[in-house]
Amino acid sequence: MLLISPSLVLASVLVILPTHVHPATVSSTVAQTFLGIGGSGAWWPHDLFTFPDSVRQNLSSLLFSQSGLGLSSYRYNLGGGGVQVSNPVRAPQTPYVSAGVYNFSADPQGTFFLQQASSFGVPGITMFINTAPAPLTSNKASCAGQFVNGSGAAFAKYAVDVAVHWRSAGINISYISPMNEPDNSFGPIPCGQEGMLVAPNQRAEVVSSLWNELNSRGLATAIGILADETSSTSVAPTEYGAWLPQVVNMVAHIVHHAYDFPSDANYLNFVNAAHSASGGKSTWMSEICCSLGTPSGTGRGYTQGYDPTINNALMWAGLVFQSFVIGGEAHYDAILDARFEWTGMRSYEELDLSDDG
Ligand SMILES: *[C@@H]1O[C@H](CO)[C@@H](O)[C@H](O)[C@H]1NC(C)=O
Ligand SMILES: *[C@@H]1O[C@H](CO)[C@@H](O)[C@H](O)[C@H]1NC(C)=O
Ligand SMILES: *[C@@H]1O[C@H](CO)[C@@H](O)[C@H](O)[C@H]1NC(C)=O
Ligand SMILES: *[C@@H]1O[C@H](CO)[C@@H](O)[C@H](O)[C@H]1NC(C)=O
């Protein structure tokens, strides 16, 4: 929560401000509450885990401690097992062995940073999922396939079993996002990353199955459901009608990505459309990554690259501004690679993340 003291009185200084400086109005009432600013553990944990423990600890401290970035949100990527994914960095192991059988030693990279986020006290931990385990998907792979109608209960049991495991280990997973970018299967095989298409008319089954599983285990209030992480703000509202009305009461927050890099006007259009489709649910910006571009906002777009200067920092600040100020959103997550650029973290290049999303 951000509270600004009402005692600041600007009137006496206004007369000497240069003409290009705009006066601020400071109110004693809270205008907006920020619930979280954070990032996703995808896909960098794979690489960073190879460093000695002392370096991993330092990185965790830089990300999560109050003397570092002090992120207030972390998104743990529950691995899908990487079947048919050619890039090992984007193919995390899954704990799923078979129905109801798990190996929780799998994906030591992802679970290490999940545990670090928790032990540094990051308050908001989400578990997000790119794909169901391969045996449940249409093509028995971790990409290029589709959610299978009728598999929602098995998929939900897996997700909740994993969340319950980590919660019993003291890690307070408080949200599950079951479909990361359901509009993209990330095919063809061999794929560059995990993914699973969930057609708009299949998304209600995913959400309702997850809610039913949480509810039957007494967790429907402890763990909120986030949906649907569609890649772009222009596409998401065109698909809400196919699923959202059926499950709107089961969704905690509407989450979206912004890979269309919308203008301010289009960002606001999206937020308004999401509010109207959901009866006023709050929207969260849950993933963006990898843009170069200028401080004034031109040249934004999905671009892998490395610019540790203030130019890129200001470009990115503009993206955050759209979410918090234009859209009035309460929560912002970036892919952490983008945050490394934003902070100008000198180790970004040394850690060789430049080919890694
Ligand atoms: C960890 O950070 C401390 C303080 O910034 C530094 O002195 C130390 O060299 C770092 N250790 C490693 C292994 O990077
Ligand atoms: C569980 O996963 C870990 C990490 O990949 C592996 O070393 C171990 O052999 C697996 N255990 C079983 C029983 O498969
Ligand atoms: C877990 O997280 C939720 C939501 O962020 C919070 O309300 C709850 O107090 C947390 N529980 C613990 C034990 O930290
Ligand atoms: C899956 O279920 C949805 C919702 O009932 C339906 O609209 C869709 O046609 C089904 N898809 C397939 C491939 O059967």
Tab-separated table of C-alpha atoms and ligand atoms in Angstrom:
chain	number	residue	atom	x	y	z
A	1	MET	CA	0.000	0.000	0.000
A	2	LEU	CA	1.276	3.427	-0.864
A	3	LEU	CA	0.300	6.282	1.396
A	4	ILE	CA	1.447	9.787	0.631
A	5	SER	CA	1.514	12.261	3.461
A	6	PRO	CA	-1.024	15.033	3.016
A	7	SER	CA	1.308	17.445	4.740
A	8	LEU	CA	3.205	18.245	1.579
A	9	VAL	CA	2.146	21.703	0.564
A	10	LEU	CA	3.152	22.592	-2.919
A	11	ALA	CA	1.497	25.960	-3.381
A	12	SER	CA	4.381	28.049	-2.112
A	13	VAL	CA	6.864	26.529	-4.525
A	14	LEU	CA	4.693	26.516	-7.616
A	15	VAL	CA	5.567	30.061	-8.562
A	16	ILE	CA	9.222	29.196	-9.084
A	17	LEU	CA	8.726	25.961	-11.043
A	18	PRO	CA	9.849	26.009	-14.671
A	19	THR	CA	6.920	25.913	-17.078
A	20	HIS	CA	7.492	22.293	-18.119
A	21	VAL	CA	7.042	21.035	-14.547
A	22	HIS	CA	3.494	19.999	-13.674
A	23	PRO	CA	2.200	20.492	-10.130
A	24	ALA	CA	1.146	17.387	-8.201
A	25	THR	CA	-2.006	17.025	-6.177
A	26	VAL	CA	-1.448	15.061	-2.991
A	27	SER	CA	-4.562	13.609	-1.435
A	28	SER	CA	-5.052	12.221	2.034
A	29	THR	CA	-7.239	9.411	0.704
A	30	VAL	CA	-5.716	6.265	-0.757
A	31	ALA	CA	-6.237	6.276	-4.499
A	32	GLN	CA	-4.710	2.939	-5.364
A	33	THR	CA	-3.325	-0.105	-3.583
A	34	PHE	CA	-0.419	-1.995	-5.096
A	35	LEU	CA	-0.681	-5.670	-4.207
A	36	GLY	CA	2.503	-6.859	-5.798
A	37	ILE	CA	5.452	-6.187	-8.046
A	38	GLY	CA	7.359	-9.224	-9.072
A	39	GLY	CA	8.523	-11.625	-11.673
A	40	SER	CA	8.448	-15.129	-13.049
A	41	GLY	CA	10.903	-17.941	-12.520
A	42	ALA	CA	11.084	-18.698	-16.228
A	43	TRP	CA	13.392	-19.563	-17.708
A	44	TRP	CA	16.493	-18.319	-15.932
A	45	PRO	CA	16.462	-20.710	-12.913
A	46	HIS	CA	17.848	-23.433	-15.180
A	47	ASP	CA	21.004	-21.424	-15.938
A	48	LEU	CA	21.458	-19.699	-12.613
A	49	PHE	CA	21.217	-22.931	-10.680
A	50	THR	CA	24.508	-24.038	-12.253
A	51	PHE	CA	26.386	-21.353	-10.310
A	52	PRO	CA	27.881	-22.145	-6.900
A	53	ASP	CA	25.506	-21.867	-3.985
A	54	SER	CA	27.112	-18.597	-2.834
A	55	VAL	CA	26.237	-16.943	-6.144
A	56	ARG	CA	22.696	-18.327	-6.124
A	57	GLN	CA	22.275	-16.989	-2.612
A	58	ASN	CA	23.518	-13.584	-3.680
A	59	LEU	CA	21.157	-13.507	-6.604
A	60	SER	CA	18.238	-14.530	-4.417
A	61	SER	CA	19.121	-11.766	-1.996
A	62	LEU	CA	19.332	-9.213	-4.815
A	63	LEU	CA	15.876	-10.229	-6.011
A	64	PHE	CA	13.963	-10.898	-2.838
A	65	SER	CA	15.533	-9.167	0.171
A	66	GLN	CA	14.638	-5.714	1.369
A	67	SER	CA	18.221	-4.636	0.706
A	68	GLY	CA	17.790	-5.825	-2.884
A	69	LEU	CA	14.791	-5.367	-5.150
A	70	GLY	CA	12.468	-6.624	-2.428
A	71	LEU	CA	10.083	-8.194	-4.924
A	72	SER	CA	6.659	-8.692	-3.405
A	73	SER	CA	5.522	-11.344	-5.871
A	74	TYR	CA	7.120	-14.452	-7.327
A	75	ARG	CA	5.714	-16.744	-9.991
A	76	TYR	CA	6.950	-20.312	-9.702
A	77	ASN	CA	6.856	-22.123	-13.033
A	78	LEU	CA	5.592	-25.658	-12.401
A	79	GLY	CA	7.536	-27.629	-14.983
A	80	GLY	CA	5.800	-29.812	-17.528
A	81	GLY	CA	8.625	-32.254	-18.199
A	82	GLY	CA	9.863	-30.864	-21.503
A	83	VAL	CA	8.664	-33.705	-23.759
A	84	GLN	CA	9.489	-32.629	-27.365
A	85	VAL	CA	11.007	-29.312	-26.250
A	86	SER	CA	14.435	-28.907	-27.819
A	87	ASN	CA	15.696	-26.038	-25.664
A	88	PRO	CA	16.627	-27.569	-22.285
A	89	VAL	CA	16.415	-24.173	-20.592
A	90	ARG	CA	12.696	-24.056	-21.387
A	91	ALA	CA	11.979	-27.687	-20.542
A	92	PRO	CA	11.849	-27.902	-16.742
A	93	GLN	CA	11.274	-31.299	-15.168
A	94	THR	CA	7.858	-32.032	-13.717
A	95	PRO	CA	7.118	-33.743	-10.408
A	96	TYR	CA	4.356	-35.713	-12.193
A	97	VAL	CA	5.248	-39.389	-12.540
A	98	SER	CA	1.757	-40.847	-13.016
A	99	ALA	CA	-1.691	-40.120	-11.599
A	100	GLY	CA	-1.204	-39.362	-7.903
A	101	VAL	CA	2.518	-40.296	-7.978
A	102	TYR	CA	5.080	-37.511	-7.698
A	103	ASN	CA	8.812	-36.960	-7.511
A	104	PHE	CA	9.251	-33.726	-5.641
A	105	SER	CA	13.003	-33.799	-6.193
A	106	ALA	CA	12.363	-33.026	-9.854
A	107	ASP	CA	13.260	-29.586	-11.210
A	108	PRO	CA	15.774	-28.693	-8.501
A	109	GLN	CA	16.392	-25.420	-10.373
A	110	GLY	CA	12.836	-24.157	-10.201
A	111	THR	CA	12.151	-25.388	-6.708
A	112	PHE	CA	15.379	-23.837	-5.382
A	113	PHE	CA	14.316	-20.327	-6.324
A	114	LEU	CA	10.752	-21.004	-5.140
A	115	GLN	CA	12.183	-21.864	-1.741
A	116	GLN	CA	14.422	-18.798	-1.802
A	117	ALA	CA	11.495	-16.502	-2.566
A	118	SER	CA	9.592	-18.013	0.321
A	119	SER	CA	12.442	-17.886	2.809
A	120	PHE	CA	13.071	-14.223	2.013
A	121	GLY	CA	9.411	-13.644	2.863
A	122	VAL	CA	8.030	-12.742	-0.559
A	123	PRO	CA	4.350	-12.413	0.362
A	124	GLY	CA	2.654	-13.290	-2.919
A	125	ILE	CA	3.585	-16.630	-4.446
A	126	THR	CA	1.822	-17.865	-7.567
A	127	MET	CA	2.303	-21.248	-9.194
A	128	PHE	CA	1.791	-20.992	-12.935
A	129	ILE	CA	1.576	-23.780	-15.487
A	130	ASN	CA	2.564	-23.780	-19.148
A	131	THR	CA	1.267	-27.254	-19.890
A	132	ALA	CA	-0.378	-30.251	-18.298
A	133	PRO	CA	1.900	-33.275	-17.887
A	134	ALA	CA	2.497	-34.874	-21.271
A	135	PRO	CA	0.329	-37.971	-20.661
A	136	LEU	CA	-2.704	-35.694	-20.263
A	137	THR	CA	-2.291	-33.607	-23.438
A	138	SER	CA	-3.679	-34.311	-26.916
A	139	ASN	CA	-0.273	-35.259	-28.367
A	140	LYS	CA	1.353	-36.681	-25.201
A	141	ALA	CA	3.954	-33.916	-25.356
A	142	SER	CA	4.770	-30.757	-23.373
A	143	CYS	CA	4.124	-28.495	-26.370
A	144	ALA	CA	2.425	-28.337	-29.762
A	145	GLY	CA	-0.665	-30.079	-28.394
A	146	GLN	CA	-3.921	-29.134	-26.784
A	147	PHE	CA	-5.858	-29.534	-23.563
A	148	VAL	CA	-8.107	-32.617	-23.795
A	149	ASN	CA	-11.773	-32.117	-22.904
A	150	GLY	CA	-12.606	-34.148	-19.863
A	151	SER	CA	-9.038	-34.138	-18.467
A	152	GLY	CA	-9.725	-31.140	-16.232
A	153	ALA	CA	-10.186	-33.144	-13.040
A	154	ALA	CA	-6.894	-35.041	-13.481
A	155	PHE	CA	-5.064	-31.837	-14.370
A	156	ALA	CA	-6.548	-30.052	-11.364
A	157	LYS	CA	-5.646	-32.855	-8.971
A	158	TYR	CA	-2.030	-32.643	-10.159
A	159	ALA	CA	-1.907	-28.859	-9.726
A	160	VAL	CA	-3.451	-28.919	-6.259
A	161	ASP	CA	-1.351	-31.894	-5.108
A	162	VAL	CA	1.792	-29.950	-6.028
A	163	ALA	CA	0.588	-26.763	-4.350
A	164	VAL	CA	-0.390	-28.677	-1.210
A	165	HIS	CA	3.027	-30.335	-1.112
A	166	TRP	CA	4.823	-26.977	-1.107
A	167	ARG	CA	2.370	-25.399	1.302
A	168	SER	CA	2.990	-28.240	3.730
A	169	ALA	CA	6.718	-27.431	3.379
A	170	GLY	CA	5.923	-23.881	4.528
A	171	ILE	CA	5.789	-22.224	1.110
A	172	ASN	CA	2.616	-20.186	0.933
A	173	ILE	CA	1.474	-20.682	-2.655
A	174	SER	CA	-1.593	-18.482	-2.644
A	175	TYR	CA	-2.496	-18.407	-6.338
A	176	ILE	CA	-2.556	-20.942	-9.157
A	177	SER	CA	-2.587	-19.846	-12.767
A	178	PRO	CA	-3.393	-23.046	-14.653
A	179	MET	CA	-2.953	-21.778	-18.226
A	180	ASN	CA	0.002	-19.633	-19.196
A	181	GLU	CA	-0.672	-18.256	-22.692
A	182	PRO	CA	-3.412	-20.741	-23.592
A	183	ASP	CA	-3.677	-19.089	-27.010
A	184	ASN	CA	-0.336	-20.606	-28.075
A	185	SER	CA	0.729	-24.246	-28.279
A	186	PHE	CA	4.346	-23.209	-28.902
A	187	GLY	CA	4.592	-25.820	-31.681
A	188	PRO	CA	5.663	-27.184	-34.011
A	189	ILE	CA	7.849	-29.962	-32.633
A	190	PRO	CA	10.723	-29.613	-31.849
A	191	CYS	CA	9.467	-26.703	-29.745
A	192	GLY	CA	11.397	-23.797	-28.325
A	193	GLN	CA	9.485	-23.949	-25.047
A	194	GLU	CA	6.660	-25.685	-23.205
A	195	GLY	CA	3.070	-24.729	-23.931
A	196	MET	CA	-0.432	-26.114	-24.360
A	197	LEU	CA	-3.251	-24.720	-26.422
A	198	VAL	CA	-6.466	-24.351	-24.444
A	199	ALA	CA	-9.178	-23.204	-26.820
A	200	PRO	CA	-11.430	-20.481	-25.432
A	201	ASN	CA	-14.325	-22.956	-25.188
A	202	GLN	CA	-12.138	-25.282	-23.075
A	203	ARG	CA	-11.002	-22.716	-20.511
A	204	ALA	CA	-14.130	-22.930	-18.359
A	205	GLU	CA	-13.421	-26.628	-17.756
A	206	VAL	CA	-9.869	-25.838	-16.644
A	207	VAL	CA	-11.030	-23.174	-14.207
A	208	SER	CA	-14.054	-25.036	-12.837
A	209	SER	CA	-12.102	-28.290	-12.387
A	210	LEU	CA	-9.418	-26.450	-10.464
A	211	TRP	CA	-11.972	-24.668	-8.325
A	212	ASN	CA	-13.808	-27.911	-7.583
A	213	GLU	CA	-10.569	-29.598	-6.547
A	214	LEU	CA	-9.569	-26.677	-4.310
A	215	ASN	CA	-13.034	-26.499	-2.819
A	216	SER	CA	-13.224	-30.219	-2.089
A	217	ARG	CA	-9.948	-29.911	-0.160
A	218	GLY	CA	-10.963	-26.823	1.782
A	219	LEU	CA	-8.591	-24.567	-0.149
A	220	ALA	CA	-10.930	-22.440	-2.239
A	221	THR	CA	-10.300	-19.361	-0.127
A	222	ALA	CA	-6.607	-20.030	0.601
A	223	ILE	CA	-5.613	-20.411	-3.051
A	224	GLY	CA	-7.028	-18.070	-5.659
A	225	ILE	CA	-7.348	-18.919	-9.334
A	226	LEU	CA	-5.780	-16.544	-11.865
A	227	ALA	CA	-6.882	-16.716	-15.509
A	228	ASP	CA	-6.242	-16.666	-18.387
A	229	GLU	CA	-2.843	-15.115	-19.197
A	230	THR	CA	-3.639	-14.646	-22.866
A	231	SER	CA	-0.615	-13.250	-24.666
A	232	SER	CA	-2.033	-9.981	-25.859
A	233	THR	CA	-4.456	-7.339	-24.668
A	234	SER	CA	-6.091	-7.176	-28.089
A	235	VAL	CA	-6.966	-10.892	-28.209
A	236	ALA	CA	-8.035	-11.576	-24.610
A	237	PRO	CA	-11.332	-9.635	-24.637
A	238	THR	CA	-12.430	-11.269	-27.893
A	239	GLU	CA	-12.291	-14.639	-26.107
A	240	TYR	CA	-13.747	-13.797	-22.697
A	241	GLY	CA	-17.304	-14.502	-23.837
A	242	ALA	CA	-16.443	-18.147	-24.551
A	243	TRP	CA	-15.413	-18.973	-20.987
A	244	LEU	CA	-15.437	-16.204	-18.434
A	245	PRO	CA	-19.175	-15.854	-17.753
A	246	GLN	CA	-19.387	-19.564	-16.853
A	247	VAL	CA	-16.665	-19.378	-14.196
A	248	VAL	CA	-16.385	-15.723	-13.252
A	249	ASN	CA	-17.119	-16.381	-9.583
A	250	MET	CA	-14.270	-18.901	-9.428
A	251	VAL	CA	-11.616	-16.470	-10.684
A	252	ALA	CA	-9.747	-14.300	-8.170
A	253	HIS	CA	-8.183	-11.903	-10.665
A	254	ILE	CA	-8.110	-11.581	-14.432
A	255	VAL	CA	-4.488	-11.931	-15.524
A	256	HIS	CA	-3.101	-10.922	-18.888
A	257	HIS	CA	0.122	-10.422	-20.795
A	258	ALA	CA	0.827	-7.512	-23.120
A	259	TYR	CA	2.938	-8.824	-25.962
A	260	ASP	CA	1.064	-6.605	-28.390
A	261	PHE	CA	2.699	-3.666	-26.588
A	262	PRO	CA	-0.510	-1.619	-26.750
A	263	SER	CA	-0.773	2.134	-26.880
A	264	ASP	CA	-2.043	3.843	-23.731
A	265	ALA	CA	-5.518	4.110	-25.260
A	266	ASN	CA	-5.588	0.433	-26.178
A	267	TYR	CA	-4.332	-0.553	-22.742
A	268	LEU	CA	-7.219	1.300	-21.171
A	269	ASN	CA	-9.635	-0.273	-23.669
A	270	PHE	CA	-8.440	-3.688	-22.580
A	271	VAL	CA	-8.863	-2.977	-18.867
A	272	ASN	CA	-12.352	-1.597	-19.447
A	273	ALA	CA	-13.304	-4.631	-21.540
A	274	ALA	CA	-12.014	-7.013	-18.882
A	275	HIS	CA	-13.940	-5.166	-16.173
A	276	SER	CA	-17.096	-5.302	-18.174
A	277	ALA	CA	-16.718	-9.001	-19.071
A	278	SER	CA	-16.036	-9.956	-15.453
A	279	GLY	CA	-18.411	-7.729	-13.536
A	280	GLY	CA	-15.553	-5.557	-12.296
A	281	LYS	CA	-12.828	-8.055	-11.328
A	282	SER	CA	-9.395	-6.504	-10.986
A	283	THR	CA	-6.888	-7.168	-13.743
A	284	TRP	CA	-3.244	-8.033	-13.162
A	285	MET	CA	-0.402	-7.673	-15.636
A	286	SER	CA	1.302	-10.999	-15.071
A	287	GLU	CA	4.030	-11.223	-17.690
A	288	ILE	CA	6.003	-9.143	-20.111
A	289	CYS	CA	9.499	-9.614	-21.358
A	290	CYS	CA	12.208	-8.443	-23.623
A	291	SER	CA	11.655	-5.147	-25.260
A	292	LEU	CA	14.144	-2.583	-26.397
A	293	GLY	CA	12.680	0.743	-27.554
A	294	THR	CA	13.041	4.340	-26.510
A	295	PRO	CA	12.186	6.266	-23.349
A	296	SER	CA	9.367	8.028	-25.210
A	297	GLY	CA	7.762	4.659	-25.902
A	298	THR	CA	8.545	4.189	-29.589
A	299	GLY	CA	10.078	0.932	-30.762
A	300	ARG	CA	8.418	-1.254	-28.151
A	301	GLY	CA	8.025	-4.878	-29.194
A	302	TYR	CA	9.191	-8.364	-28.361
A	303	THR	CA	12.941	-8.190	-28.884
A	304	GLN	CA	15.613	-10.228	-27.264
A	305	GLY	CA	18.557	-7.984	-26.608
A	306	TYR	CA	20.579	-6.273	-23.965
A	307	ASP	CA	20.471	-2.596	-23.133
A	308	PRO	CA	21.516	-1.893	-19.553
A	309	THR	CA	21.211	1.872	-19.971
A	310	ILE	CA	18.699	4.342	-18.637
A	311	ASN	CA	17.050	4.340	-22.077
A	312	ASN	CA	15.787	0.829	-21.643
A	313	ALA	CA	14.967	1.462	-18.001
A	314	LEU	CA	12.747	4.385	-19.002
A	315	MET	CA	11.127	2.381	-21.810
A	316	TRP	CA	10.259	-0.286	-19.261
A	317	ALA	CA	9.095	2.258	-16.699
A	318	GLY	CA	6.647	3.383	-19.382
A	319	LEU	CA	5.239	-0.136	-19.574
A	320	VAL	CA	4.758	-0.213	-15.807
A	321	PHE	CA	3.162	3.234	-15.960
A	322	GLN	CA	0.567	1.921	-18.420
A	323	SER	CA	-0.409	-0.828	-16.007
A	324	PHE	CA	-0.440	1.064	-12.723
A	325	VAL	CA	-1.480	4.522	-13.834
A	326	ILE	CA	-3.334	4.210	-17.144
A	327	GLY	CA	-4.950	0.866	-16.311
A	328	GLY	CA	-5.201	1.331	-12.523
A	329	GLU	CA	-4.019	-2.249	-12.047
A	330	ALA	CA	-2.883	-3.523	-8.664
A	331	HIS	CA	-0.226	-6.024	-9.637
A	332	TYR	CA	2.658	-6.160	-12.103
A	333	ASP	CA	4.957	-9.059	-12.889
A	334	ALA	CA	7.738	-9.034	-15.417
A	335	ILE	CA	9.874	-11.842	-16.659
A	336	LEU	CA	12.857	-11.332	-14.405
A	337	ASP	CA	15.281	-11.045	-17.280
A	338	ALA	CA	13.600	-7.769	-18.087
A	339	ARG	CA	14.095	-6.662	-14.512
A	340	PHE	CA	17.782	-7.429	-14.687
A	341	GLU	CA	17.942	-5.022	-17.595
A	342	TRP	CA	15.827	-2.490	-15.792
A	343	THR	CA	18.086	-2.399	-12.766
A	344	GLY	CA	21.152	-2.287	-14.964
A	345	MET	CA	22.346	-5.280	-12.974
A	346	ARG	CA	25.953	-5.585	-13.950
A	347	SER	CA	25.872	-9.350	-13.676
A	348	TYR	CA	23.281	-9.768	-16.424
A	349	GLU	CA	25.891	-10.124	-19.116
A	350	GLU	CA	28.251	-12.067	-16.905
A	351	LEU	CA	25.488	-14.543	-16.173
A	352	ASP	CA	25.001	-15.082	-19.906
A	353	LEU	CA	21.232	-14.767	-19.914
A	354	SER	CA	21.214	-12.905	-23.185
A	355	ASP	CA	19.870	-15.815	-25.230
A	356	ASP	CA	17.328	-16.734	-22.633
A	357	GLY	CA	14.174	-14.779	-23.197
B	1	LIG	C1	27.919	-11.833	-2.579
B	1	LIG	O1	27.633	-10.472	-2.297
B	1	LIG	C2	28.567	-9.881	-1.415
B	1	LIG	C3	28.054	-8.492	-1.071
B	1	LIG	O2	27.597	-7.832	-2.192
B	1	LIG	C4	29.931	-9.865	-2.071
B	1	LIG	O3	30.879	-9.292	-1.191
B	1	LIG	C5	30.330	-11.282	-2.389
B	1	LIG	O4	31.551	-11.281	-3.102
B	1	LIG	C6	29.266	-11.973	-3.229
B	1	LIG	N1	29.626	-13.368	-3.366
B	1	LIG	C7	29.528	-14.003	-4.515
B	1	LIG	C8	29.951	-15.428	-4.496
B	1	LIG	O5	29.139	-13.485	-5.542
B	2	LIG	C1	13.452	-37.649	-8.975
B	2	LIG	O1	14.018	-36.586	-9.734
B	2	LIG	C2	15.411	-36.399	-9.484
B	2	LIG	C3	15.835	-35.145	-10.255
B	2	LIG	O2	15.737	-35.348	-11.604
B	2	LIG	C4	16.168	-37.633	-9.901
B	2	LIG	O3	17.541	-37.454	-9.618
B	2	LIG	C5	15.622	-38.834	-9.162
B	2	LIG	O4	16.258	-39.996	-9.657
B	2	LIG	C6	14.133	-38.951	-9.343
B	2	LIG	N1	13.644	-39.999	-8.479
B	2	LIG	C7	12.921	-41.009	-8.930
B	2	LIG	C8	12.484	-42.005	-7.919
B	2	LIG	O5	12.651	-41.115	-10.118
B	3	LIG	C1	-0.513	-16.744	2.615
B	3	LIG	O1	-0.803	-15.800	1.586
B	3	LIG	C2	-2.083	-15.221	1.691
B	3	LIG	C3	-2.313	-14.357	0.486
B	3	LIG	O2	-1.187	-13.622	0.131
B	3	LIG	C4	-2.173	-14.447	2.997
B	3	LIG	O3	-3.454	-13.898	3.142
B	3	LIG	C5	-1.887	-15.385	4.163
B	3	LIG	O4	-1.847	-14.649	5.350
B	3	LIG	C6	-0.555	-16.096	3.959
B	3	LIG	N1	-0.403	-17.092	4.982
B	3	LIG	C7	0.751	-17.269	5.630
B	3	LIG	C8	0.755	-18.376	6.626
B	3	LIG	O5	1.733	-16.576	5.422
B	4	LIG	C1	-14.586	-29.213	-25.756
B	4	LIG	O1	-15.609	-28.764	-24.901
B	4	LIG	C2	-16.139	-27.494	-25.252
B	4	LIG	C3	-17.079	-27.070	-24.143
B	4	LIG	O2	-18.074	-28.014	-23.968
B	4	LIG	C4	-16.808	-27.580	-26.600
B	4	LIG	O3	-17.303	-26.323	-26.980
B	4	LIG	C5	-15.754	-28.036	-27.616
B	4	LIG	O4	-16.364	-28.235	-28.863
B	4	LIG	C6	-15.081	-29.307	-27.170
B	4	LIG	N1	-13.957	-29.548	-28.048
B	4	LIG	C7	-13.687	-30.744	-28.557
B	4	LIG	C8	-12.470	-30.826	-29.410
B	4	LIG	O5	-14.402	-31.707	-28.354
